[in-house]
Tab-separated table of C-alpha atoms in Angstrom:
chain	number	residue	atom	x	y	z
A	535	MET	CA	-75.298	143.248	-96.557
A	536	ASP	CA	-77.349	142.660	-93.006
A	537	SER	CA	-76.792	146.429	-92.625
A	538	THR	CA	-78.053	145.575	-88.704
A	539	GLY	CA	-77.677	143.076	-86.046
A	540	ALA	CA	-73.581	142.252	-84.719
A	541	ALA	CA	-73.054	145.971	-85.233
A	542	ASP	CA	-76.255	147.261	-83.323
A	543	ALA	CA	-75.934	144.501	-80.760
A	544	VAL	CA	-72.748	145.955	-79.332
A	545	SER	CA	-74.080	148.960	-78.650
A	546	HIS	CA	-74.293	148.832	-75.296
A	547	GLN	CA	-70.808	148.591	-74.646
A	548	LEU	CA	-68.051	150.692	-73.371
A	549	PRO	CA	-65.873	151.920	-76.480
A	550	ALA	CA	-62.212	151.199	-75.499
A	551	ASP	CA	-59.917	154.047	-75.948
A	552	ARG	CA	-60.180	156.645	-78.864
A	553	PRO	CA	-56.780	156.829	-81.678
A	554	LEU	CA	-55.866	160.356	-82.362
A	555	GLU	CA	-58.394	162.666	-79.199
A	556	ALA	CA	-55.082	164.778	-79.430
A	557	HIS	CA	-55.750	166.330	-82.313
A	558	ALA	CA	-59.753	166.752	-82.208
A	559	LEU	CA	-62.196	166.548	-85.884
A	560	THR	CA	-65.105	166.949	-84.830
A	561	ARG	CA	-67.299	165.993	-82.195
A	562	SER	CA	-70.811	165.758	-84.240
A	563	THR	CA	-74.080	164.533	-84.478
A	564	SER	CA	-75.403	164.987	-87.307
A	565	ALA	CA	-74.401	162.523	-90.170
A	566	ALA	CA	-73.318	164.138	-92.758
A	567	VAL	CA	-70.874	166.945	-91.087
A	568	VAL	CA	-69.428	162.955	-90.640
A	569	ARG	CA	-68.999	162.193	-93.026
A	570	ASP	CA	-67.952	165.657	-94.885
A	571	SER	CA	-64.975	166.066	-92.292
A	572	VAL	CA	-63.349	161.963	-92.704
A	573	ASN	CA	-63.738	162.531	-96.589
A	574	SER	CA	-61.116	165.709	-95.405
A	575	LEU	CA	-58.740	163.337	-94.444
A	576	THR	CA	-59.022	160.009	-96.853
A	577	SER	CA	-60.123	161.493	-100.418
A	578	ASP	CA	-62.594	159.252	-100.000
A	579	GLU	CA	-65.760	160.699	-100.604
A	580	HIS	CA	-67.878	157.955	-99.132
A	581	LEU	CA	-71.166	157.747	-98.293
A	582	LEU	CA	-72.972	157.200	-94.186
A	583	VAL	CA	-76.282	155.890	-94.094
A	584	PRO	CA	-77.584	155.830	-90.012
A	585	HIS	CA	-78.934	152.209	-89.146
A	586	GLN	CA	-82.783	153.622	-89.212
A	587	GLY	CA	-84.122	154.756	-86.157
A	588	HIS	CA	-80.768	155.473	-84.730
A	589	GLY	CA	-79.164	158.484	-84.090
A	590	ILE	CA	-76.222	159.268	-84.815
A	591	ASP	CA	-73.084	160.601	-82.259
A	592	GLY	CA	-70.007	160.826	-84.060
A	593	THR	CA	-66.375	161.712	-82.882
A	594	VAL	CA	-63.229	161.682	-85.833
A	595	ASN	CA	-59.965	162.354	-84.306
A	596	GLY	CA	-57.582	162.927	-87.393
A	597	LEU	CA	-54.257	164.962	-89.021
A	598	VAL	CA	-51.730	165.301	-92.223
A	599	ALA	CA	-48.194	163.629	-91.293
A	600	GLY	CA	-46.228	164.008	-94.070
A	601	ALA	CA	-48.262	162.442	-96.864
A	602	ILE	CA	-50.640	159.923	-95.628
A	603	SER	CA	-53.037	161.400	-93.460
A	604	LEU	CA	-54.173	159.344	-89.670
A	605	VAL	CA	-58.572	159.502	-89.563
A	606	PHE	CA	-59.980	157.647	-85.899
A	607	VAL	CA	-63.291	157.897	-87.015
A	608	SER	CA	-66.687	156.267	-84.733
A	609	TYR	CA	-70.392	156.792	-85.242
A	610	GLY	CA	-72.485	155.405	-81.624
A	611	THR	CA	-75.305	153.599	-83.545
A	612	GLY	CA	-74.929	151.721	-86.797
A	613	VAL	CA	-73.965	152.937	-89.469
A	614	THR	CA	-73.223	151.637	-93.354
A	615	ILE	CA	-70.409	152.821	-95.032
A	616	VAL	CA	-69.996	153.165	-98.667
A	617	SER	CA	-66.980	154.203	-99.437
A	618	PRO	CA	-66.197	154.343	-103.403
A	619	ALA	CA	-63.134	152.693	-105.980
A	620	SER	CA	-59.669	154.167	-104.155
A	621	GLY	CA	-58.014	154.449	-106.933
A	622	ARG	CA	-55.101	155.894	-107.013
A	623	ARG	CA	-55.267	156.314	-102.873
A	624	ALA	CA	-54.235	152.889	-100.829
A	625	LEU	CA	-57.096	153.228	-98.101
A	626	LEU	CA	-56.295	151.409	-95.224
A	627	VAL	CA	-59.215	150.747	-92.138
A	628	ILE	CA	-57.848	149.569	-88.718
A	629	PRO	CA	-61.200	148.643	-87.199
A	630	ARG	CA	-61.300	148.752	-83.444
A	631	GLY	CA	-63.137	146.151	-83.167
A	632	PRO	CA	-65.686	143.646	-85.214
A	633	MET	CA	-66.641	145.051	-88.862
A	634	LEU	CA	-68.752	143.399	-91.943
A	635	VAL	CA	-67.166	143.942	-94.958
A	636	GLU	CA	-68.719	143.341	-98.261
A	637	SER	CA	-66.523	144.045	-101.369
A	638	CYS	CA	-66.340	142.451	-104.512
A	639	GLY	CA	-68.650	139.676	-103.938
A	640	ASN	CA	-67.681	138.721	-100.549
A	641	GLN	CA	-68.296	139.173	-97.330
A	642	TRP	CA	-67.091	138.595	-93.345
A	643	VAL	CA	-65.796	140.300	-90.088
A	644	ALA	CA	-62.657	142.199	-90.193
A	645	ASN	CA	-61.705	141.783	-86.622
A	646	THR	CA	-57.575	143.264	-88.468
A	647	PRO	CA	-57.089	145.328	-91.557
A	648	PHE	CA	-57.629	145.714	-94.777
A	649	ALA	CA	-57.528	148.079	-97.775
A	650	LEU	CA	-60.297	149.349	-99.594
A	651	SER	CA	-60.413	147.982	-103.333
A	652	SER	CA	-58.899	150.241	-106.446
A	653	HIS	CA	-61.568	148.951	-108.747
A	654	HIS	CA	-64.639	148.336	-106.895
A	655	GLN	CA	-66.630	149.794	-103.618
A	656	THR	CA	-66.941	148.556	-100.288
A	657	LYS	CA	-69.773	149.144	-97.795
A	658	MET	CA	-68.272	148.845	-93.957
A	659	VAL	CA	-70.586	148.066	-91.158
A	660	PRO	CA	-68.481	149.132	-88.653
A	661	ASP	CA	-68.414	148.306	-83.757
A	662	PRO	CA	-70.453	151.952	-83.515
A	663	LEU	CA	-68.026	152.836	-80.263
A	664	ARG	CA	-64.717	151.588	-80.759
A	665	GLY	CA	-65.552	152.564	-84.909
A	666	ALA	CA	-61.894	152.035	-86.795
A	667	LEU	CA	-58.497	153.827	-87.887
A	668	VAL	CA	-58.399	155.342	-91.445
A	669	GLY	CA	-54.610	155.351	-93.363
A	670	GLY	CA	-54.108	156.734	-96.485
A	671	VAL	CA	-52.066	157.977	-99.138
A	672	ASP	CA	-51.640	158.064	-102.792
A	673	ALA	CA	-50.682	155.339	-105.014
A	674	ASP	CA	-47.896	157.480	-106.539
A	675	VAL	CA	-45.900	157.944	-102.874
A	676	LEU	CA	-46.055	154.165	-101.897
A	677	GLU	CA	-44.931	153.322	-105.412
A	678	ASN	CA	-41.661	155.557	-104.361
A	679	TYR	CA	-41.151	154.681	-101.392
A	680	LEU	CA	-40.927	150.959	-102.706
A	681	ALA	CA	-38.589	152.112	-106.199
A	682	ALA	CA	-35.675	153.366	-103.234
A	683	THR	CA	-36.685	151.652	-100.470
A	684	ALA	CA	-37.795	146.694	-101.776
A	685	GLY	CA	-34.681	146.545	-104.095
A	686	ARG	CA	-36.662	145.233	-107.010
A	687	VAL	CA	-38.442	147.129	-110.077
A	688	LEU	CA	-41.650	148.368	-110.532
A	689	VAL	CA	-42.668	147.848	-113.975
A	690	LYS	CA	-46.374	149.506	-113.559
A	691	PRO	CA	-48.900	151.351	-111.705
A	692	ILE	CA	-49.994	149.212	-108.038
A	693	SER	CA	-53.208	148.497	-108.167
A	694	LEU	CA	-55.484	147.196	-105.424
A	695	ALA	CA	-57.662	145.302	-107.193
A	696	SER	CA	-58.430	141.236	-106.425
A	697	ASP	CA	-61.376	138.951	-105.907
A	698	VAL	CA	-60.421	137.380	-101.650
A	699	PRO	CA	-60.473	140.307	-99.979
A	700	LEU	CA	-57.584	142.386	-99.085
A	701	GLN	CA	-56.392	141.477	-95.579
A	702	LEU	CA	-53.031	142.529	-94.703
A	703	SER	CA	-50.163	139.820	-93.781
A	704	ASN	CA	-48.816	140.474	-90.772
A	705	PRO	CA	-52.130	142.442	-89.623
A	706	ASN	CA	-50.596	142.245	-85.839
A	707	MET	CA	-47.852	143.803	-86.897
A	708	VAL	CA	-49.397	146.388	-88.705
A	709	SER	CA	-52.287	147.256	-86.257
A	710	GLN	CA	-49.728	147.885	-83.796
A	711	THR	CA	-47.494	150.063	-85.759
A	712	TRP	CA	-49.540	152.276	-86.643
A	713	LEU	CA	-52.265	152.258	-83.295
A	714	GLU	CA	-48.161	153.802	-81.913
A	715	ALA	CA	-47.864	156.327	-83.857
A	716	CYS	CA	-51.184	157.533	-82.987
A	717	ARG	CA	-49.576	157.588	-79.038
A	718	GLN	CA	-46.900	159.131	-80.077
A	719	LEU	CA	-48.989	161.904	-82.288
A	720	ASP	CA	-51.400	162.146	-79.359
A	721	GLN	CA	-47.749	162.798	-77.670
A	722	GLY	CA	-46.350	165.174	-79.282
A	723	LEU	CA	-43.585	164.429	-81.871
A	724	PRO	CA	-41.404	166.755	-83.030
A	725	GLY	CA	-41.799	168.084	-86.047
A	726	GLU	CA	-38.960	166.160	-87.429
A	727	SER	CA	-39.178	163.274	-86.308
A	728	VAL	CA	-42.440	163.146	-89.258
A	729	THR	CA	-40.505	161.775	-91.870
A	730	TRP	CA	-39.471	159.024	-89.389
A	731	LEU	CA	-42.599	157.932	-88.866
A	732	GLU	CA	-43.819	158.562	-92.126
A	733	ASN	CA	-41.162	156.250	-93.525
A	734	ILE	CA	-42.335	153.639	-90.728
A	735	LEU	CA	-45.849	153.181	-91.734
A	736	LEU	CA	-45.294	152.710	-95.464
A	737	ALA	CA	-43.141	150.155	-94.842
A	738	THR	CA	-45.228	148.633	-92.334
A	739	MET	CA	-47.996	149.481	-95.323
A	740	SER	CA	-46.289	147.331	-97.644
A	741	ALA	CA	-45.157	145.312	-95.830
A	742	GLY	CA	-48.973	144.276	-94.692
A	743	LEU	CA	-50.255	145.203	-98.748
A	744	ALA	CA	-46.973	142.431	-100.213
A	745	PRO	CA	-49.130	139.567	-101.865
A	746	PHE	CA	-51.201	142.298	-103.850
A	747	LEU	CA	-48.110	144.641	-104.567
A	748	GLU	CA	-46.117	142.166	-106.522
A	749	PRO	CA	-48.450	142.344	-109.539
A	750	ALA	CA	-46.316	145.919	-109.632
A	751	PHE	CA	-42.842	144.421	-109.820
A	752	ALA	CA	-40.780	142.939	-112.484
A	753	PRO	CA	-40.811	139.166	-112.117
A	754	LEU	CA	-38.366	136.951	-109.890
A	755	PRO	CA	-35.829	134.660	-111.911
A	756	GLY	CA	-38.533	131.320	-111.257
A	757	ASN	CA	-41.121	133.365	-110.272
A	758	LYS	CA	-44.144	132.042	-112.115
A	759	GLY	CA	-42.106	130.586	-114.794
A	760	ALA	CA	-41.367	133.866	-115.512
A	761	PRO	CA	-37.001	133.609	-117.707
A	762	ALA	CA	-34.474	135.376	-116.273
A	763	TYR	CA	-33.733	137.958	-118.993
A	764	VAL	CA	-36.798	139.546	-117.896
A	765	GLU	CA	-35.927	140.787	-114.949
A	766	LEU	CA	-32.532	141.679	-116.154
A	767	ALA	CA	-34.303	143.236	-119.102
A	768	CYS	CA	-36.369	145.237	-116.418
A	769	ASN	CA	-33.106	146.215	-114.364
A	770	TYR	CA	-31.027	146.979	-117.666
A	771	LEU	CA	-34.726	149.676	-118.139
A	772	GLU	CA	-33.874	150.556	-115.416
A	773	GLN	CA	-30.426	152.079	-115.527
A	774	ASN	CA	-30.515	154.005	-118.231
A	775	LEU	CA	-33.478	154.834	-118.721
A	776	GLY	CA	-31.804	158.730	-119.515
A	777	ALA	CA	-30.142	157.044	-122.710
A	778	ASN	CA	-31.599	157.205	-125.498
A	779	ILE	CA	-32.132	153.765	-125.937
A	780	ARG	CA	-34.180	150.584	-127.843
A	781	ILE	CA	-36.112	148.435	-127.297
A	782	ASP	CA	-33.116	146.382	-129.907
A	783	ASP	CA	-30.746	147.750	-127.674
A	784	VAL	CA	-32.065	146.269	-124.264
A	785	ALA	CA	-33.792	142.426	-126.159
A	786	SER	CA	-29.563	142.457	-127.465
A	787	ALA	CA	-28.576	143.346	-123.844
A	788	VAL	CA	-29.586	140.603	-122.238
A	789	GLY	CA	-28.769	138.205	-126.062
A	790	ILE	CA	-32.278	137.770	-127.099
A	791	SER	CA	-33.944	138.505	-129.995
A	792	THR	CA	-36.684	141.366	-129.678
A	793	ARG	CA	-39.368	139.735	-130.320
A	794	GLN	CA	-38.586	137.048	-128.318
A	795	LEU	CA	-38.237	139.537	-125.463
A	796	HIS	CA	-40.927	141.342	-126.583
A	797	ASN	CA	-43.205	138.116	-125.593
A	798	ALA	CA	-41.744	137.762	-123.071
A	799	PHE	CA	-42.689	140.704	-121.366
A	800	GLN	CA	-46.256	140.779	-122.501
A	801	ALA	CA	-46.260	136.811	-121.294
A	802	HIS	CA	-45.668	137.586	-117.819
A	803	VAL	CA	-45.338	142.356	-116.671
A	804	GLY	CA	-48.561	141.970	-118.887
A	805	GLN	CA	-47.330	144.963	-120.468
A	806	SER	CA	-44.451	145.774	-123.596
A	807	PRO	CA	-40.810	145.994	-123.485
A	808	ALA	CA	-41.765	150.048	-124.542
A	809	HIS	CA	-44.582	150.088	-122.552
A	810	VAL	CA	-42.527	150.268	-119.134
A	811	LEU	CA	-39.342	152.595	-120.087
A	812	ARG	CA	-41.980	154.597	-120.335
A	813	ASP	CA	-43.972	154.517	-117.217
A	814	MET	CA	-40.274	154.099	-115.477
A	815	ARG	CA	-39.332	157.194	-116.814
A	816	LEU	CA	-43.143	158.631	-116.047
A	817	ALA	CA	-42.496	157.387	-112.449
A	818	ARG	CA	-38.654	158.700	-112.446
A	819	ALA	CA	-39.314	162.438	-113.379
A	820	ARG	CA	-42.417	162.514	-110.755
A	821	ARG	CA	-39.717	162.064	-108.368
A	822	ILE	CA	-37.540	164.857	-109.619
A	823	LEU	CA	-40.380	167.436	-109.978
A	824	GLU	CA	-41.703	166.744	-106.463
A	825	GLY	CA	-38.032	167.026	-105.618
A	826	GLN	CA	-36.945	163.096	-103.831
A	827	ALA	CA	-34.615	163.010	-107.075
A	828	GLY	CA	-31.725	164.615	-109.895
A	829	PRO	CA	-31.003	167.850	-109.724
A	830	ALA	CA	-32.423	170.603	-106.876
A	831	ALA	CA	-35.390	172.424	-107.923
A	832	ALA	CA	-35.698	170.700	-111.471
A	833	THR	CA	-38.042	172.100	-114.212
A	834	VAL	CA	-41.081	170.255	-116.088
A	835	ALA	CA	-37.654	170.947	-118.938
A	836	GLU	CA	-35.667	169.502	-116.813
A	837	ALA	CA	-37.371	165.973	-115.000
A	838	ALA	CA	-38.288	165.204	-118.992
A	839	PHE	CA	-34.850	165.726	-120.320
A	840	ASP	CA	-33.349	163.136	-117.179
A	841	ALA	CA	-35.500	161.198	-117.624
A	842	GLY	CA	-35.384	160.015	-121.121
A	843	PHE	CA	-38.221	161.796	-122.818
A	844	SER	CA	-36.431	164.272	-126.097
A	845	HIS	CA	-39.999	165.506	-126.776
A	846	LEU	CA	-41.917	167.440	-123.823
A	847	GLY	CA	-45.582	167.716	-125.123
A	848	ARG	CA	-45.388	164.630	-125.422
A	849	PHE	CA	-44.172	163.744	-122.452
A	850	ALA	CA	-46.880	166.025	-120.004
A	851	ALA	CA	-49.178	164.064	-122.389
A	852	TYR	CA	-48.766	160.941	-121.123
A	853	TYR	CA	-47.661	162.354	-117.808
A	854	SER	CA	-50.442	164.500	-117.407
A	855	GLU	CA	-52.754	160.441	-118.912
A	856	LYS	CA	-50.552	158.159	-115.786
A	857	TYR	CA	-50.871	160.990	-113.070
A	858	LYS	CA	-54.388	162.972	-113.823
A	859	GLU	CA	-52.417	166.363	-113.234
A	860	SER	CA	-49.699	168.289	-115.369
A	861	PRO	CA	-46.306	168.401	-114.572
A	862	SER	CA	-46.015	171.790	-114.170
A	863	ALA	CA	-49.143	171.789	-112.117
A	864	THR	CA	-46.900	168.536	-109.197
A	865	LEU	CA	-44.491	170.872	-109.027
A	866	GLN	CA	-46.539	174.265	-108.524
A	867	ARG	CA	-48.945	171.013	-105.329
A	868	LEU	CA	-45.250	170.038	-104.354
A	869	ARG	CA	-42.907	173.009	-104.008
A	870	GLY	CA	-45.079	175.782	-103.678
A	871	ARG	CA	-45.837	175.291	-100.233
A	872	PRO	CA	-43.313	175.662	-96.739
A	873	LEU	CA	-42.042	172.565	-95.884
A	874	ALA	CA	-44.465	172.382	-92.239
A	875	ALA	CA	-47.912	171.859	-94.129
A	876	THR	CA	-47.098	168.944	-94.859
A	877	ALA	CA	-46.023	167.972	-90.772
A	878	PHE	CA	-50.006	168.283	-89.413
A	879	ARG	CA	-52.637	169.644	-90.925
């Protein structure tokens, strides 16, 4: 990527309005200070490389609203940003001016929102003065939102990996909504409105990412050749997570053989029915531990049994493998902090 050229050429222009000005974090000529200030909100651990011969004049504004981090950054000069694979974070970038982007072998000039790849690094050269707004949320928060609102069954974790640029659909809606959210926050949004704002941001993020989230859902009947019984089987699994069901029971419920069900899941979902069932149960257990479903103030054992796990040790092992933390760590992290702690930070 040519990291100078177009981005440096606009340095004489006046900066546009800077979102989240009421939530200033950093103003510094130190690249390390600016980088660390952004990373503290995005959990991105990106690298910041100023272009040769240019001194940085960085501005960072930001906060955490509910589960979503919002950060605006401009650098005052040409820089190259190298962000690693986002993994289990969904990170959106809303350029405030033309931005050179390189990811997954693709190069383009971004003027509209895009997502960082969960599997590959992304290089960016933002407009020096206009900068960019970056929004981030843990993938499991987005999965829980989709499970509660999409009206479809999630059968595997979301993954933002693509051979084409992760450019969002409905880009104007996403940009306008997220920038309006920043304006509302700058005007002093009441604390009780944070959940409402969080849901709006999750809704627009989901709409923008829709083409890339589709593989995480059970195939719709007739979609890409998937037979109707695949979705019926997924619905049966979701409705009976707490029961002691066998895959034979699922096949019988939708009127096919166990072998036929297994082959259809591998062909159209990419996982076995047993793996899909386990992922659904883990997702339910996590929602219970987070206080979003099931018994209020449930223990780890209660969450496991409610989600259909009969062996606590196996549950803990599966959970830790998927979410990179133990069930008790989730419980302590999310139940042990005051409610207001996630509203503004």
